[in-house]
Amino acid sequence: MIQVYFMPGMAANPSIFKDIKLPEDKFKSHYLEWFVPEKGMSLSDYAKKMSMKIAHNNVILVGVSFGGILVQEMAKHITVKKLIVISSVTSNKQLPKRMLFAKYTNVHKILPTGLVNNVELIAKYAFGETVTKRLDLYEQYLSVKDKYYIDWSLDQIINWQQEKCTANYVQIHGDKDAVFPIQNIKNCVTVKNGTHIMIINRYKWFNEHLPAIILE
């Protein structure tokens, strides 16, 4: 039985994976959840603590968006069979220019994240699009609304140091991703018309292709 651990994107809960169904004769799915980091915690320390929730050896880690960055950091602490990085980046060179601008200006530190009760704002960060029309739909996916966590997450993404992923990984990316534009990404499995939230609205594609990608 192949053990597959799923890590959702920033501020999101595992319900983003509710329509992802892997064949139960081959795979056992497990779901990880964000916790609010301790003050001053590094991404590496956070990844080490999250790794303690992995109860098996040589697992498959699937991470979406910021969760995709986190699973790469976790793979530096535990042995993994393969990483599946979805709607995310595998090096800081793949970050968009606006995030690199934020890195050098610290503009992200003055973003209005204090409005954490403003689900629309969190949804914009987490899903990369204005989601007003579908806000009720997206509100169910967002459960971490702690200001420190949101600020910390944005800071970790913008200041991520990794230049190259050394673990065995497959990067799956939508060609319409507004958060991490595909122009910066090479050698990925491209999902046509896939946006940053394709794990939710293109789940049929994943159900069709993910088992083979894991087994490759």
Tab-separated table of N, CA and C in Angstrom, residues 123-211:
chain	number	residue	atom	x	y	z
A	123	ALA	N	-8.758	34.838	0.769
A	123	ALA	CA	-9.023	34.036	-0.432
A	123	ALA	C	-8.182	34.530	-1.598
A	124	LYS	N	-7.988	35.850	-1.663
A	124	LYS	CA	-7.171	36.403	-2.758
A	124	LYS	C	-5.727	35.926	-2.634
A	125	TYR	N	-5.205	35.951	-1.388
A	125	TYR	CA	-3.842	35.459	-1.167
A	125	TYR	C	-3.763	33.956	-1.446
A	126	ALA	N	-4.739	33.228	-0.925
A	126	ALA	CA	-4.675	31.767	-0.966
A	126	ALA	C	-4.975	31.201	-2.348
A	127	PHE	N	-5.928	31.815	-3.041
A	127	PHE	CA	-6.378	31.250	-4.314
A	127	PHE	C	-5.977	32.081	-5.535
A	128	GLY	N	-5.492	33.311	-5.293
A	128	GLY	CA	-4.925	34.083	-6.393
A	128	GLY	C	-5.920	34.700	-7.331
A	129	GLU	N	-7.141	34.853	-6.893
A	129	GLU	CA	-8.111	35.507	-7.761
A	129	GLU	C	-9.178	36.162	-6.901
A	130	THR	N	-9.871	37.119	-7.489
A	130	THR	CA	-10.969	37.743	-6.766
A	130	THR	C	-12.128	36.765	-6.768
A	131	VAL	N	-12.548	36.391	-5.607
A	131	VAL	CA	-13.492	35.272	-5.523
A	131	VAL	C	-14.844	35.694	-4.955
A	132	THR	N	-15.143	36.984	-5.080
A	132	THR	CA	-16.365	37.515	-4.474
A	132	THR	C	-17.600	36.699	-4.827
A	133	LYS	N	-17.749	36.379	-6.094
A	133	LYS	CA	-18.943	35.655	-6.539
A	133	LYS	C	-19.047	34.287	-5.895
A	134	ARG	N	-17.906	33.687	-5.630
A	134	ARG	CA	-17.910	32.315	-5.106
A	134	ARG	C	-17.404	32.255	-3.683
A	135	LEU	N	-17.516	33.385	-2.962
A	135	LEU	CA	-16.914	33.484	-1.635
A	135	LEU	C	-17.460	32.448	-0.660
A	136	ASP	N	-18.774	32.210	-0.701
A	136	ASP	CA	-19.361	31.205	0.196
A	136	ASP	C	-18.740	29.841	-0.053
A	137	LEU	N	-18.507	29.568	-1.320
A	137	LEU	CA	-17.904	28.293	-1.716
A	137	LEU	C	-16.491	28.192	-1.156
A	138	TYR	N	-15.725	29.278	-1.268
A	138	TYR	CA	-14.326	29.223	-0.855
A	138	TYR	C	-14.142	29.344	0.648
A	139	GLU	N	-15.112	29.949	1.309
A	139	GLU	CA	-14.964	30.130	2.746
A	139	GLU	C	-14.827	28.778	3.472
A	140	GLN	N	-15.466	27.745	2.932
A	140	GLN	CA	-15.384	26.419	3.557
A	140	GLN	C	-13.961	25.845	3.503
A	141	TYR	N	-13.165	26.305	2.525
A	141	TYR	CA	-11.807	25.763	2.368
A	141	TYR	C	-10.779	26.483	3.241
A	142	LEU	N	-11.127	27.679	3.724
A	142	LEU	CA	-10.157	28.489	4.463
A	142	LEU	C	-10.442	28.425	5.956
A	143	SER	N	-9.518	27.862	6.702
A	143	SER	CA	-9.782	27.728	8.135
A	143	SER	C	-8.730	28.392	9.015
A	144	VAL	N	-7.567	28.746	8.457
A	144	VAL	CA	-6.523	29.358	9.286
A	144	VAL	C	-6.539	30.868	9.041
A	145	LYS	N	-7.119	31.598	9.985
A	145	LYS	CA	-7.285	33.042	9.771
A	145	LYS	C	-6.466	33.859	10.768
A	146	ASP	N	-5.485	33.210	11.367
A	146	ASP	CA	-4.628	33.861	12.350
A	146	ASP	C	-3.685	34.843	11.656
A	147	LYS	N	-3.641	36.080	12.135
A	147	LYS	CA	-2.825	37.116	11.483
A	147	LYS	C	-1.340	36.734	11.448
A	148	TYR	N	-0.827	36.223	12.575
A	148	TYR	CA	0.599	35.869	12.603
A	148	TYR	C	0.913	34.800	11.558
A	149	TYR	N	0.031	33.808	11.436
A	149	TYR	CA	0.227	32.738	10.449
A	149	TYR	C	0.239	33.292	9.024
A	150	ILE	N	-0.703	34.188	8.699
A	150	ILE	CA	-0.786	34.748	7.339
A	150	ILE	C	0.480	35.556	7.025
A	151	ASP	N	0.858	36.442	7.963
A	151	ASP	CA	2.068	37.258	7.768
A	151	ASP	C	3.303	36.370	7.617
A	152	TRP	N	3.401	35.376	8.494
A	152	TRP	CA	4.546	34.443	8.471
A	152	TRP	C	4.592	33.702	7.136
A	153	SER	N	3.455	33.231	6.674
A	153	SER	CA	3.403	32.465	5.416
A	153	SER	C	3.880	33.306	4.231
A	154	LEU	N	3.351	34.521	4.126
A	154	LEU	CA	3.757	35.406	3.021
A	154	LEU	C	5.256	35.657	3.072
A	155	ASP	N	5.777	35.876	4.288
A	155	ASP	CA	7.203	36.137	4.472
A	155	ASP	C	8.049	34.934	4.058
A	156	GLN	N	7.599	33.718	4.418
A	156	GLN	CA	8.350	32.498	4.075
A	156	GLN	C	8.378	32.258	2.567
A	157	ILE	N	7.265	32.528	1.893
A	157	ILE	CA	7.218	32.336	0.433
A	157	ILE	C	8.161	33.318	-0.250
A	158	ILE	N	8.032	34.591	0.133
A	158	ILE	CA	8.797	35.656	-0.525
A	158	ILE	C	10.302	35.493	-0.287
A	159	ASN	N	10.657	35.021	0.902
A	159	ASN	CA	12.086	34.905	1.247
A	159	ASN	C	12.623	33.476	1.162
A	160	TRP	N	11.923	32.623	0.434
A	160	TRP	CA	12.361	31.226	0.308
A	160	TRP	C	13.728	31.172	-0.355
A	161	GLN	N	14.629	30.373	0.233
A	161	GLN	CA	16.032	30.352	-0.221
A	161	GLN	C	16.343	29.262	-1.250
A	162	GLN	N	15.464	28.294	-1.418
A	162	GLN	CA	15.811	27.125	-2.241
A	162	GLN	C	16.075	27.488	-3.702
A	163	GLU	N	17.228	27.055	-4.204
A	163	GLU	CA	17.573	27.324	-5.609
A	163	GLU	C	17.257	26.139	-6.509
A	164	LYS	N	17.169	24.957	-5.911
A	164	LYS	CA	16.897	23.755	-6.703
A	164	LYS	C	16.318	22.674	-5.786
A	165	CYS	N	15.289	21.990	-6.264
A	165	CYS	CA	14.732	20.876	-5.493
A	165	CYS	C	15.585	19.635	-5.750
A	166	THR	N	16.109	19.049	-4.692
A	166	THR	CA	16.999	17.889	-4.851
A	166	THR	C	16.263	16.570	-4.673
A	167	ALA	N	15.037	16.624	-4.150
A	167	ALA	CA	14.257	15.386	-3.970
A	167	ALA	C	13.667	14.942	-5.314
A	168	ASN	N	13.213	13.716	-5.374
A	168	ASN	CA	12.524	13.206	-6.562
A	168	ASN	C	11.127	13.831	-6.598
A	169	TYR	N	10.868	14.669	-7.585
A	169	TYR	CA	9.589	15.388	-7.590
A	169	TYR	C	8.974	15.454	-8.988
A	170	VAL	N	7.664	15.686	-9.009
A	170	VAL	CA	6.935	16.010	-10.240
A	170	VAL	C	6.194	17.310	-9.955
A	171	GLN	N	6.344	18.264	-10.848
A	171	GLN	CA	5.672	19.555	-10.688
A	171	GLN	C	4.486	19.619	-11.651
A	172	ILE	N	3.290	19.848	-11.104
A	172	ILE	CA	2.073	19.931	-11.921
A	172	ILE	C	1.559	21.363	-11.841
A	173	HIS	N	1.368	21.987	-13.006
A	173	HIS	CA	1.062	23.416	-12.998
A	173	HIS	C	0.035	23.779	-14.063
A	174	GLY	N	-0.860	24.679	-13.693
A	174	GLY	CA	-1.862	25.152	-14.646
A	174	GLY	C	-1.317	26.279	-15.513
A	175	ASP	N	-1.693	26.288	-16.788
A	175	ASP	CA	-1.169	27.340	-17.679
A	175	ASP	C	-1.880	28.685	-17.483
A	176	LYS	N	-2.872	28.715	-16.567
A	176	LYS	CA	-3.568	29.982	-16.274
A	176	LYS	C	-3.400	30.356	-14.793
A	177	ASP	N	-2.315	29.895	-14.188
A	177	ASP	CA	-2.071	30.177	-12.766
A	177	ASP	C	-1.669	31.641	-12.599
A	178	ALA	N	-2.462	32.400	-11.826
A	178	ALA	CA	-2.204	33.837	-11.653
A	178	ALA	C	-1.233	34.127	-10.505
A	179	VAL	N	-1.049	33.170	-9.598
A	179	VAL	CA	-0.157	33.399	-8.459
A	179	VAL	C	1.291	33.121	-8.856
A	180	PHE	N	1.538	31.954	-9.443
A	180	PHE	CA	2.873	31.582	-9.922
A	180	PHE	C	2.780	31.357	-11.439
A	181	PRO	N	2.979	32.418	-12.238
A	181	PRO	CA	2.821	32.280	-13.696
A	181	PRO	C	3.713	31.191	-14.277
A	182	ILE	N	3.147	30.420	-15.189
A	182	ILE	CA	3.850	29.268	-15.757
A	182	ILE	C	5.069	29.682	-16.591
A	183	GLN	N	5.124	30.943	-17.003
A	183	GLN	CA	6.278	31.431	-17.787
A	183	GLN	C	7.601	31.221	-17.047
A	184	ASN	N	7.539	31.215	-15.721
A	184	ASN	CA	8.762	31.056	-14.911
A	184	ASN	C	9.122	29.591	-14.679
A	185	ILE	N	8.272	28.682	-15.175
A	185	ILE	CA	8.422	27.265	-14.819
A	185	ILE	C	8.682	26.410	-16.047
A	186	LYS	N	9.696	25.566	-15.953
A	186	LYS	CA	10.027	24.649	-17.054
A	186	LYS	C	9.879	23.208	-16.557
A	187	ASN	N	9.734	22.293	-17.507
A	187	ASN	CA	9.690	20.858	-17.187
A	187	ASN	C	8.605	20.482	-16.177
A	188	CYS	N	7.418	21.027	-16.376
A	188	CYS	CA	6.315	20.634	-15.496
A	188	CYS	C	5.262	19.877	-16.304
A	189	VAL	N	4.395	19.181	-15.600
A	189	VAL	CA	3.212	18.591	-16.230
A	189	VAL	C	2.182	19.715	-16.300
A	190	THR	N	1.814	20.127	-17.508
A	190	THR	CA	0.939	21.292	-17.669
A	190	THR	C	-0.525	20.877	-17.762
A	191	VAL	N	-1.351	21.555	-16.963
A	191	VAL	CA	-2.798	21.334	-17.030
A	191	VAL	C	-3.400	22.494	-17.814
A	192	LYS	N	-3.961	22.183	-18.971
A	192	LYS	CA	-4.518	23.219	-19.851
A	192	LYS	C	-5.699	23.905	-19.162
A	193	ASN	N	-5.675	25.235	-19.195
A	193	ASN	CA	-6.698	26.073	-18.545
A	193	ASN	C	-6.755	25.892	-17.021
A	194	GLY	N	-5.709	25.312	-16.451
A	194	GLY	CA	-5.663	25.146	-14.994
A	194	GLY	C	-5.284	26.450	-14.310
A	195	THR	N	-6.045	26.839	-13.281
A	195	THR	CA	-5.743	28.040	-12.506
A	195	THR	C	-5.080	27.631	-11.191
A	196	HIS	N	-4.884	28.614	-10.312
A	196	HIS	CA	-4.229	28.322	-9.034
A	196	HIS	C	-5.101	27.419	-8.150
A	197	ILE	N	-6.388	27.352	-8.425
A	197	ILE	CA	-7.290	26.523	-7.603
A	197	ILE	C	-7.716	25.257	-8.337
A	198	MET	N	-6.883	24.811	-9.264
A	198	MET	CA	-7.299	23.654	-10.087
A	198	MET	C	-7.454	22.371	-9.263
A	199	ILE	N	-6.829	22.303	-8.084
A	199	ILE	CA	-7.020	21.108	-7.235
A	199	ILE	C	-8.494	20.986	-6.841
A	200	ILE	N	-9.198	22.134	-6.817
A	200	ILE	CA	-10.620	22.138	-6.467
A	200	ILE	C	-11.485	21.962	-7.718
A	201	ASN	N	-11.228	22.807	-8.725
A	201	ASN	CA	-12.172	22.800	-9.860
A	201	ASN	C	-11.752	21.935	-11.049
A	202	ARG	N	-10.572	21.313	-10.960
A	202	ARG	CA	-10.164	20.380	-12.018
A	202	ARG	C	-9.842	19.018	-11.419
A	203	TYR	N	-10.572	18.656	-10.366
A	203	TYR	CA	-10.277	17.408	-9.647
A	203	TYR	C	-10.372	16.176	-10.545
A	204	LYS	N	-11.216	16.258	-11.582
A	204	LYS	CA	-11.347	15.096	-12.485
A	204	LYS	C	-10.019	14.818	-13.206
A	205	TRP	N	-9.322	15.884	-13.564
A	205	TRP	CA	-8.004	15.722	-14.204
A	205	TRP	C	-7.069	14.973	-13.247
A	206	PHE	N	-7.076	15.374	-11.983
A	206	PHE	CA	-6.184	14.747	-10.993
A	206	PHE	C	-6.570	13.291	-10.734
A	207	ASN	N	-7.865	13.029	-10.665
A	207	ASN	CA	-8.301	11.648	-10.446
A	207	ASN	C	-7.884	10.740	-11.597
A	208	GLU	N	-7.834	11.334	-12.779
A	208	GLU	CA	-7.452	10.554	-13.961
A	208	GLU	C	-5.940	10.336	-14.044
A	209	HIS	N	-5.168	11.364	-13.680
A	209	HIS	CA	-3.724	11.325	-13.933
A	209	HIS	C	-2.836	11.088	-12.708
A	210	LEU	N	-3.322	11.458	-11.516
A	210	LEU	CA	-2.456	11.392	-10.337
A	210	LEU	C	-1.956	9.987	-10.001
A	211	PRO	N	-2.803	8.949	-10.076
A	211	PRO	CA	-2.286	7.602	-9.758
A	211	PRO	C	-1.075	7.212	-10.606
